PDB file of C-alpha atoms and ligand atoms in Angstrom:
ATOM      1  CA  MET A   1      -0.061   0.215  -0.114  1.00 60.00           C
ATOM      2  CA  GLU A   2       1.027   3.173  -0.810  1.00 70.00           C
ATOM      3  CA  ILE A   3       2.156   5.978   1.964  1.00 71.00           C
ATOM      4  CA  LYS A   4      -0.564   8.487   1.020  1.00 74.00           C
ATOM      5  CA  ASN A   5      -3.089   5.296   1.481  1.00 80.00           C
ATOM      6  CA  LEU A   6      -1.588   4.584   4.949  1.00 81.00           C
ATOM      7  CA  LYS A   7      -2.105   8.213   5.902  1.00 80.00           C
ATOM      8  CA  VAL A   8      -5.644   9.002   4.634  1.00 81.00           C
ATOM      9  CA  LEU A   9      -6.342   5.209   6.059  1.00 83.00           C
ATOM     10  CA  GLY A  10      -4.423   6.487   9.376  1.00 81.00           C
ATOM     11  CA  GLU A  11      -6.730   9.480   9.632  1.00 74.00           C
ATOM     12  CA  ARG A  12     -10.111   7.663   8.736  1.00 75.00           C
ATOM     13  CA  ALA A  13      -9.120   5.115  12.124  1.00 79.00           C
ATOM     14  CA  ALA A  14      -8.096   8.046  14.360  1.00 74.00           C
ATOM     15  CA  GLU A  15     -11.794   9.660  13.501  1.00 71.00           C
ATOM     16  CA  ILE A  16     -13.505   6.377  14.315  1.00 75.00           C
ATOM     17  CA  LEU A  17     -11.235   6.351  17.679  1.00 77.00           C
ATOM     18  CA  PHE A  18     -11.839   9.827  18.447  1.00 80.00           C
ATOM     19  CA  PRO A  19     -14.771  11.272  16.387  1.00 86.00           C
ATOM     20  CA  ARG A  20     -14.315  14.836  16.837  1.00 88.00           C
ATOM     21  CA  LYS A  21     -16.847  16.360  19.213  1.00 93.00           C
ATOM     22  CA  CYS A  22     -18.557  19.614  19.413  1.00 96.00           C
ATOM     23  CA  PRO A  23     -16.959  21.936  21.942  1.00 96.00           C
ATOM     24  CA  LEU A  24     -19.693  23.304  23.595  1.00 97.00           C
ATOM     25  CA  CYS A  25     -21.737  20.219  24.435  1.00 96.00           C
ATOM     26  CA  LEU A  26     -19.199  17.671  23.868  1.00 94.00           C
ATOM     27  CA  LYS A  27     -21.942  16.001  21.406  1.00 94.00           C
ATOM     28  CA  VAL A  28     -19.638  13.640  18.569  1.00 93.00           C
ATOM     29  CA  LEU A  29     -20.893  15.827  15.579  1.00 93.00           C
ATOM     30  CA  ASP A  30     -21.517  14.436  12.345  1.00 89.00           C
ATOM     31  CA  GLU A  31     -19.876  14.532   8.998  1.00 82.00           C
ATOM     32  CA  ALA A  32     -21.360  17.933   8.366  1.00 84.00           C
ATOM     33  CA  GLU A  33     -20.959  19.774  11.638  1.00 84.00           C
ATOM     34  CA  LYS A  34     -17.222  19.738  11.031  1.00 83.00           C
ATOM     35  CA  MET A  35     -16.315  22.028  14.200  1.00 92.00           C
ATOM     36  CA  ILE A  36     -19.737  22.539  16.355  1.00 96.00           C
ATOM     37  CA  CYS A  37     -22.870  21.279  16.366  1.00 96.00           C
ATOM     38  CA  LYS A  38     -25.768  23.022  14.711  1.00 95.00           C
ATOM     39  CA  ASP A  39     -27.742  23.355  18.505  1.00 96.00           C
ATOM     40  CA  CYS A  40     -24.618  24.952  20.290  1.00 97.00           C
ATOM     41  CA  TYR A  41     -23.938  27.430  16.593  1.00 97.00           C
ATOM     42  CA  LYS A  42     -27.434  28.488  16.908  1.00 97.00           C
ATOM     43  CA  LYS A  43     -26.954  29.917  20.664  1.00 97.00           C
ATOM     44  CA  ILE A  44     -23.697  31.901  20.130  1.00 98.00           C
ATOM     45  CA  SER A  45     -24.322  35.332  20.127  1.00 97.00           C
ATOM     46  CA  PHE A  46     -22.776  36.837  17.209  1.00 98.00           C
ATOM     47  CA  THR A  47     -22.356  40.870  17.332  1.00 97.00           C
ATOM     48  CA  LYS A  48     -24.551  42.610  15.060  1.00 95.00           C
ATOM     49  CA  GLU A  49     -25.426  46.569  14.549  1.00 94.00           C
ATOM     50  CA  PRO A  50     -25.927  48.467  15.892  1.00 96.00           C
ATOM     51  CA  LEU A  51     -22.472  48.854  17.183  1.00 97.00           C
ATOM     52  CA  CYS A  52     -20.465  51.647  19.582  1.00 97.00           C
ATOM     53  CA  MET A  53     -18.074  53.399  16.623  1.00 97.00           C
ATOM     54  CA  LYS A  54     -15.236  53.128  18.945  1.00 97.00           C
ATOM     55  CA  CYS A  55     -15.649  49.889  20.435  1.00 98.00           C
ATOM     56  CA  GLY A  56     -17.730  47.625  18.752  1.00 97.00           C
ATOM     57  CA  ARG A  57     -19.896  47.008  21.816  1.00 97.00           C
ATOM     58  CA  PRO A  58     -23.558  46.789  20.983  1.00 96.00           C
ATOM     59  CA  LEU A  59     -25.599  49.746  21.172  1.00 96.00           C
ATOM     60  CA  LYS A  60     -29.527  50.007  22.563  1.00 93.00           C
ATOM     61  CA  SER A  61     -30.574  52.195  19.888  1.00 92.00           C
ATOM     62  CA  GLU A  62     -29.675  53.210  16.093  1.00 91.00           C
ATOM     63  CA  GLU A  63     -29.342  56.628  17.376  1.00 93.00           C
ATOM     64  CA  GLU A  64     -26.579  56.051  19.416  1.00 93.00           C
ATOM     65  CA  GLU A  65     -23.126  56.518  17.904  1.00 96.00           C
ATOM     66  CA  TYR A  66     -20.765  55.299  21.526  1.00 97.00           C
ATOM     67  CA  CYS A  67     -21.700  53.206  23.751  1.00 96.00           C
ATOM     68  CA  PRO A  68     -21.726  54.698  27.507  1.00 95.00           C
ATOM     69  CA  SER A  69     -18.161  52.937  28.159  1.00 94.00           C
ATOM     70  CA  CYS A  70     -16.343  54.933  25.490  1.00 96.00           C
ATOM     71  CA  GLN A  71     -18.639  57.849  26.159  1.00 94.00           C
ATOM     72  CA  GLY A  72     -17.558  58.106  29.625  1.00 92.00           C
ATOM     73  CA  TYR A  73     -14.090  56.703  29.412  1.00 90.00           C
ATOM     74  CA  SER A  74     -11.954  58.186  32.050  1.00 85.00           C
ATOM     75  CA  GLY A  75      -8.567  59.622  30.029  1.00 90.00           C
ATOM     76  CA  LYS A  76      -7.901  58.718  26.027  1.00 95.00           C
ATOM     77  CA  ILE A  77      -9.114  56.448  24.278  1.00 97.00           C
ATOM     78  CA  TYR A  78      -5.759  55.754  21.884  1.00 98.00           C
ATOM     79  CA  PHE A  79      -7.301  52.683  19.531  1.00 98.00           C
ATOM     80  CA  ASP A  80      -9.377  54.299  16.331  1.00 98.00           C
ATOM     81  CA  LYS A  81     -12.009  51.046  16.114  1.00 98.00           C
ATOM     82  CA  GLY A  82     -12.426  47.459  16.759  1.00 98.00           C
ATOM     83  CA  VAL A  83     -14.649  44.537  16.621  1.00 98.00           C
ATOM     84  CA  SER A  84     -15.377  41.411  18.269  1.00 98.00           C
ATOM     85  CA  LEU A  85     -17.062  38.335  17.042  1.00 98.00           C
ATOM     86  CA  MET A  86     -19.297  37.480  20.012  1.00 98.00           C
ATOM     87  CA  ILE A  87     -21.138  38.836  23.106  1.00 98.00           C
ATOM     88  CA  HIS A  88     -19.716  37.609  26.075  1.00 97.00           C
ATOM     89  CA  ASP A  89     -22.063  34.981  27.373  1.00 97.00           C
ATOM     90  CA  GLU A  90     -21.978  31.031  28.504  1.00 97.00           C
ATOM     91  CA  SER A  91     -21.204  29.782  25.135  1.00 98.00           C
ATOM     92  CA  ALA A  92     -18.325  32.537  24.477  1.00 98.00           C
ATOM     93  CA  LYS A  93     -17.002  32.297  28.256  1.00 98.00           C
ATOM     94  CA  LYS A  94     -16.607  28.544  27.312  1.00 98.00           C
ATOM     95  CA  LEU A  95     -14.884  28.520  24.153  1.00 98.00           C
ATOM     96  CA  LEU A  96     -12.414  30.874  25.475  1.00 98.00           C
ATOM     97  CA  TYR A  97     -11.718  29.478  28.947  1.00 97.00           C
ATOM     98  CA  ASP A  98     -11.123  26.028  27.257  1.00 97.00           C
ATOM     99  CA  LEU A  99      -8.555  27.679  25.011  1.00 97.00           C
ATOM    100  CA  LYS A 100      -7.050  29.034  27.427  1.00 96.00           C
ATOM    101  CA  TYR A 101      -6.855  26.895  30.106  1.00 94.00           C
ATOM    102  CA  SER A 102      -7.432  23.698  28.596  1.00 94.00           C
ATOM    103  CA  ASN A 103      -5.166  24.585  25.350  1.00 93.00           C
ATOM    104  CA  ILE A 104      -8.071  23.007  22.860  1.00 94.00           C
ATOM    105  CA  ARG A 105      -6.661  25.305  19.875  1.00 95.00           C
ATOM    106  CA  GLU A 106      -9.770  23.945  17.778  1.00 95.00           C
ATOM    107  CA  ASN A 107     -11.529  26.540  19.007  1.00 97.00           C
ATOM    108  CA  ALA A 108      -8.843  28.984  17.990  1.00 98.00           C
ATOM    109  CA  LYS A 109      -9.627  27.396  14.441  1.00 96.00           C
ATOM    110  CA  PHE A 110     -13.233  27.587  14.787  1.00 97.00           C
ATOM    111  CA  LEU A 111     -13.563  31.554  16.223  1.00 98.00           C
ATOM    112  CA  ALA A 112     -11.086  32.425  13.389  1.00 98.00           C
ATOM    113  CA  ARG A 113     -13.002  31.314  10.571  1.00 97.00           C
ATOM    114  CA  GLU A 114     -16.219  32.465  12.164  1.00 97.00           C
ATOM    115  CA  PHE A 115     -14.891  35.950  12.483  1.00 98.00           C
ATOM    116  CA  VAL A 116     -13.734  35.868   8.988  1.00 97.00           C
ATOM    117  CA  ARG A 117     -17.126  35.168   7.999  1.00 96.00           C
ATOM    118  CA  LYS A 118     -18.444  37.698   9.454  1.00 96.00           C
ATOM    119  CA  LYS A 119     -16.299  40.516   9.764  1.00 97.00           C
ATOM    120  CA  TYR A 120     -13.830  40.310   6.726  1.00 97.00           C
ATOM    121  CA  LYS A 121     -14.483  43.327   4.639  1.00 96.00           C
ATOM    122  CA  GLU A 122     -14.303  45.576   7.671  1.00 96.00           C
ATOM    123  CA  VAL A 123     -10.942  44.426   8.419  1.00 97.00           C
ATOM    124  CA  LEU A 124      -9.416  44.118   5.003  1.00 97.00           C
ATOM    125  CA  SER A 125     -10.597  47.939   4.764  1.00 97.00           C
ATOM    126  CA  TRP A 126      -8.005  48.815   7.824  1.00 98.00           C
ATOM    127  CA  LYS A 127      -5.011  47.904   5.475  1.00 97.00           C
ATOM    128  CA  ALA A 128      -3.122  46.559   8.421  1.00 98.00           C
ATOM    129  CA  ASP A 129       0.464  46.016   7.775  1.00 96.00           C
ATOM    130  CA  ALA A 130       0.800  43.853  11.359  1.00 98.00           C
ATOM    131  CA  ILE A 131      -1.315  41.627  13.417  1.00 98.00           C
ATOM    132  CA  ILE A 132      -0.097  41.649  17.175  1.00 98.00           C
ATOM    133  CA  PRO A 133      -1.333  39.683  19.600  1.00 98.00           C
ATOM    134  CA  VAL A 134      -1.528  41.425  23.319  1.00 98.00           C
ATOM    135  CA  PRO A 135       1.635  39.323  24.894  1.00 97.00           C
ATOM    136  CA  LEU A 136       1.747  37.582  28.336  1.00 96.00           C
ATOM    137  CA  HIS A 137       4.171  38.737  30.591  1.00 95.00           C
ATOM    138  CA  LYS A 138       7.684  35.967  30.066  1.00 95.00           C
ATOM    139  CA  LYS A 139       6.855  34.288  33.162  1.00 94.00           C
ATOM    140  CA  ARG A 140       3.340  33.516  32.731  1.00 93.00           C
ATOM    141  CA  TYR A 141       3.864  32.560  29.530  1.00 95.00           C
ATOM    142  CA  LYS A 142       6.845  30.208  30.556  1.00 95.00           C
ATOM    143  CA  LYS A 143       4.198  28.800  32.968  1.00 94.00           C
ATOM    144  CA  ARG A 144       1.066  28.404  30.094  1.00 93.00           C
ATOM    145  CA  GLY A 145       3.450  27.142  27.398  1.00 95.00           C
ATOM    146  CA  PHE A 146       1.565  29.337  24.953  1.00 97.00           C
ATOM    147  CA  ASN A 147      -0.396  32.914  24.616  1.00 97.00           C
ATOM    148  CA  GLN A 148      -3.722  32.130  23.438  1.00 97.00           C
ATOM    149  CA  SER A 149      -4.140  35.711  21.772  1.00 98.00           C
ATOM    150  CA  GLU A 150      -1.317  34.569  19.673  1.00 98.00           C
ATOM    151  CA  LEU A 151      -2.876  31.529  18.562  1.00 98.00           C
ATOM    152  CA  LEU A 152      -5.920  33.373  17.746  1.00 98.00           C
ATOM    153  CA  ALA A 153      -3.738  35.960  15.810  1.00 98.00           C
ATOM    154  CA  ASN A 154      -2.037  33.295  13.736  1.00 98.00           C
ATOM    155  CA  GLU A 155      -5.282  31.660  12.892  1.00 98.00           C
ATOM    156  CA  LEU A 156      -6.665  35.351  11.657  1.00 98.00           C
ATOM    157  CA  ALA A 157      -3.273  35.769   9.660  1.00 97.00           C
ATOM    158  CA  LYS A 158      -4.091  32.705   7.838  1.00 96.00           C
ATOM    159  CA  TYR A 159      -7.227  34.475   6.294  1.00 97.00           C
ATOM    160  CA  PHE A 160      -6.036  37.805   6.105  1.00 97.00           C
ATOM    161  CA  LYS A 161      -2.712  37.357   4.993  1.00 95.00           C
ATOM    162  CA  ILE A 162      -1.233  40.136   7.431  1.00 97.00           C
ATOM    163  CA  ALA A 163       1.898  39.334   9.026  1.00 97.00           C
ATOM    164  CA  VAL A 164       1.820  38.296  12.841  1.00 98.00           C
ATOM    165  CA  ASP A 165       4.204  40.288  15.102  1.00 98.00           C
ATOM    166  CA  SER A 166       4.000  38.652  18.380  1.00 96.00           C
ATOM    167  CA  ALA A 167       7.751  39.708  19.157  1.00 96.00           C
ATOM    168  CA  ASN A 168       8.150  43.301  19.741  1.00 97.00           C
ATOM    169  CA  LEU A 169       5.439  44.458  21.861  1.00 97.00           C
ATOM    170  CA  LEU A 170       6.463  43.383  25.193  1.00 96.00           C
ATOM    171  CA  ARG A 171       4.494  43.064  28.640  1.00 95.00           C
ATOM    172  CA  CYS A 172       7.358  43.639  31.038  1.00 93.00           C
ATOM    173  CA  VAL A 173       5.354  44.282  34.157  1.00 89.00           C
ATOM    174  CA  ASP A 174       3.867  40.894  35.985  1.00 88.00           C
ATOM    175  CA  THR A 175       0.608  42.316  36.844  1.00 82.00           C
ATOM    176  CA  ILE A 176      -2.584  40.950  38.629  1.00 81.00           C
ATOM    177  CA  PRO A 177      -5.000  39.550  36.568  1.00 82.00           C
ATOM    178  CA  GLN A 178      -7.562  42.055  35.525  1.00 80.00           C
ATOM    179  CA  LYS A 179     -10.695  39.697  35.950  1.00 80.00           C
ATOM    180  CA  GLU A 180      -9.881  40.017  39.287  1.00 83.00           C
ATOM    181  CA  LEU A 181      -9.883  43.235  39.981  1.00 82.00           C
ATOM    182  CA  ASP A 182     -12.670  45.795  39.024  1.00 83.00           C
ATOM    183  CA  LYS A 183     -13.253  48.980  37.053  1.00 77.00           C
ATOM    184  CA  SER A 184     -11.242  51.464  39.023  1.00 77.00           C
ATOM    185  CA  LYS A 185      -8.421  49.636  39.875  1.00 84.00           C
ATOM    186  CA  ARG A 186      -7.827  47.827  36.109  1.00 81.00           C
ATOM    187  CA  LYS A 187      -6.558  50.798  34.491  1.00 81.00           C
ATOM    188  CA  LYS A 188      -3.778  51.825  37.496  1.00 83.00           C
ATOM    189  CA  ASN A 189      -2.992  48.201  37.390  1.00 84.00           C
ATOM    190  CA  ILE A 190      -1.879  48.061  34.121  1.00 84.00           C
ATOM    191  CA  GLU A 191      -0.376  51.129  33.461  1.00 86.00           C
ATOM    192  CA  ASN A 192       2.900  51.636  32.048  1.00 88.00           C
ATOM    193  CA  SER A 193       3.227  47.599  31.584  1.00 92.00           C
ATOM    194  CA  PHE A 194       3.699  47.185  27.863  1.00 96.00           C
ATOM    195  CA  LYS A 195       6.655  48.233  25.798  1.00 95.00           C
ATOM    196  CA  PHE A 196       7.201  48.334  21.932  1.00 96.00           C
ATOM    197  CA  LEU A 197      10.227  48.145  20.626  1.00 94.00           C
ATOM    198  CA  ASP A 198       9.901  50.252  17.961  1.00 84.00           C
ATOM    199  CA  ASN A 199      13.787  50.752  16.807  1.00 84.00           C
ATOM    200  CA  ILE A 200      13.023  47.201  15.185  1.00 85.00           C
ATOM    201  CA  VAL A 201       9.640  47.721  13.140  1.00 86.00           C
ATOM    202  CA  LYS A 202       7.899  50.360  12.110  1.00 91.00           C
ATOM    203  CA  TYR A 203       4.234  49.786  11.153  1.00 96.00           C
ATOM    204  CA  LYS A 204       1.529  52.498   9.954  1.00 97.00           C
ATOM    205  CA  TYR A 205      -1.768  50.591  10.780  1.00 98.00           C
ATOM    206  CA  ALA A 206      -1.907  47.735  13.278  1.00 98.00           C
ATOM    207  CA  ILE A 207      -4.538  45.225  14.703  1.00 98.00           C
ATOM    208  CA  LEU A 208      -4.637  44.142  17.948  1.00 98.00           C
ATOM    209  CA  VAL A 209      -5.632  40.926  18.930  1.00 98.00           C
ATOM    210  CA  ASP A 210      -6.885  39.615  22.512  1.00 98.00           C
ATOM    211  CA  ASP A 211      -9.547  36.835  23.749  1.00 98.00           C
ATOM    212  CA  ILE A 212     -11.729  39.169  25.404  1.00 97.00           C
ATOM    213  CA  PHE A 213     -12.856  43.015  25.674  1.00 97.00           C
ATOM    214  CA  THR A 214     -14.023  43.799  28.807  1.00 94.00           C
ATOM    215  CA  THR A 215     -13.353  47.744  30.167  1.00 91.00           C
ATOM    216  CA  GLY A 216     -10.755  47.637  27.461  1.00 94.00           C
ATOM    217  CA  THR A 217      -8.261  49.177  29.652  1.00 93.00           C
ATOM    218  CA  THR A 218      -5.528  46.139  28.374  1.00 95.00           C
ATOM    219  CA  ILE A 219      -6.161  46.817  24.553  1.00 97.00           C
ATOM    220  CA  ASN A 220      -6.337  50.835  25.021  1.00 97.00           C
ATOM    221  CA  GLU A 221      -2.800  50.479  27.230  1.00 96.00           C
ATOM    222  CA  CYS A 222      -1.262  48.380  23.899  1.00 98.00           C
ATOM    223  CA  ALA A 223      -2.699  51.213  21.877  1.00 98.00           C
ATOM    224  CA  LYS A 224      -1.673  54.019  23.684  1.00 97.00           C
ATOM    225  CA  VAL A 225       2.247  52.360  23.460  1.00 97.00           C
ATOM    226  CA  LEU A 226       1.725  51.755  19.508  1.00 97.00           C
ATOM    227  CA  LYS A 227       0.751  55.021  18.888  1.00 97.00           C
ATOM    228  CA  LYS A 228       3.440  56.292  21.346  1.00 95.00           C
ATOM    229  CA  SER A 229       5.656  55.043  18.861  1.00 95.00           C
ATOM    230  CA  GLY A 230       4.417  56.090  15.611  1.00 95.00           C
ATOM    231  CA  VAL A 231       1.691  53.729  14.441  1.00 97.00           C
ATOM    232  CA  GLU A 232      -0.607  55.944  13.386  1.00 97.00           C
ATOM    233  CA  ASN A 233      -4.224  54.005  13.349  1.00 98.00           C
ATOM    234  CA  VAL A 234      -4.469  50.891  15.834  1.00 98.00           C
ATOM    235  CA  TYR A 235      -7.503  48.736  15.963  1.00 98.00           C
ATOM    236  CA  PHE A 236      -7.957  45.868  17.560  1.00 98.00           C
ATOM    237  CA  ILE A 237      -9.892  42.208  17.348  1.00 98.00           C
ATOM    238  CA  THR A 238     -11.400  40.226  20.537  1.00 98.00           C
ATOM    239  CA  MET A 239     -13.724  37.614  19.934  1.00 98.00           C
ATOM    240  CA  SER A 240     -15.853  38.299  22.817  1.00 98.00           C
ATOM    241  CA  ILE A 241     -17.012  41.709  24.147  1.00 98.00           C
ATOM    242  CA  VAL A 242     -18.731  42.074  27.661  1.00 96.00           C
ATOM    243  CA  SER A 243     -21.795  43.939  26.843  1.00 89.00           C
ATOM    244  CA  GLU A 244     -23.216  46.421  29.150  1.00 77.00           C
TER     245      GLU A 244
HETATM  246 ZN1   ZN V 301     -23.166  21.102  20.730  1.00 95.47          ZN
HETATM  247 ZN1   ZN V 302     -17.734  51.482  22.827  1.00 95.47          ZN
END
């Protein structure tokens, strides 16, 4: 038997022995479903208009342009615009939690594919020359072994054909995880904890990638550093956004 046939046979055997399961309900998927089951797919809350023109959070009415959070943001907003794929509800939480803590990389593939299906045109219009994942501090990276934002950035880059730069934006302070802090302490916690090595690369338009957008302080702090390094426009992509 040819090697190629053996490989196909091996893959078939793996499918039978370890059938692909839905990442949300763990039901075995049928041929047509591929990445997630039909029922769970329907339950995902994908973001849809009207959305805040700045952060992409859902708005209560068509008449508004910006969400209350952007309107009342204490301090300067450095990023130009962002889009998120989903509202941060139970489905989104599970997909991202399993990617981050159980290293289920299929979730990154699924999320990137969905993102591209829904937001491709908008992201292309940004004409970005780099995709930059929000970095982890090197101590945390060593402990986890990977950066979930980098996995997402790599998957997205395959579709957008934009280079991923995960080397030059650094997190130089090992801060307390933002989710453990309330809104007022988040900003102080993350202030001045990023650095961009702008002597190495220069970008005109850059896209930051992170898993979740909550108050936006992390993205904004990264955007601040990029802007100070001369990047003209800073956009962001997050997989889910906490609705107000
Ligand atoms: Zn399911
Ligand atoms: Zn907003």
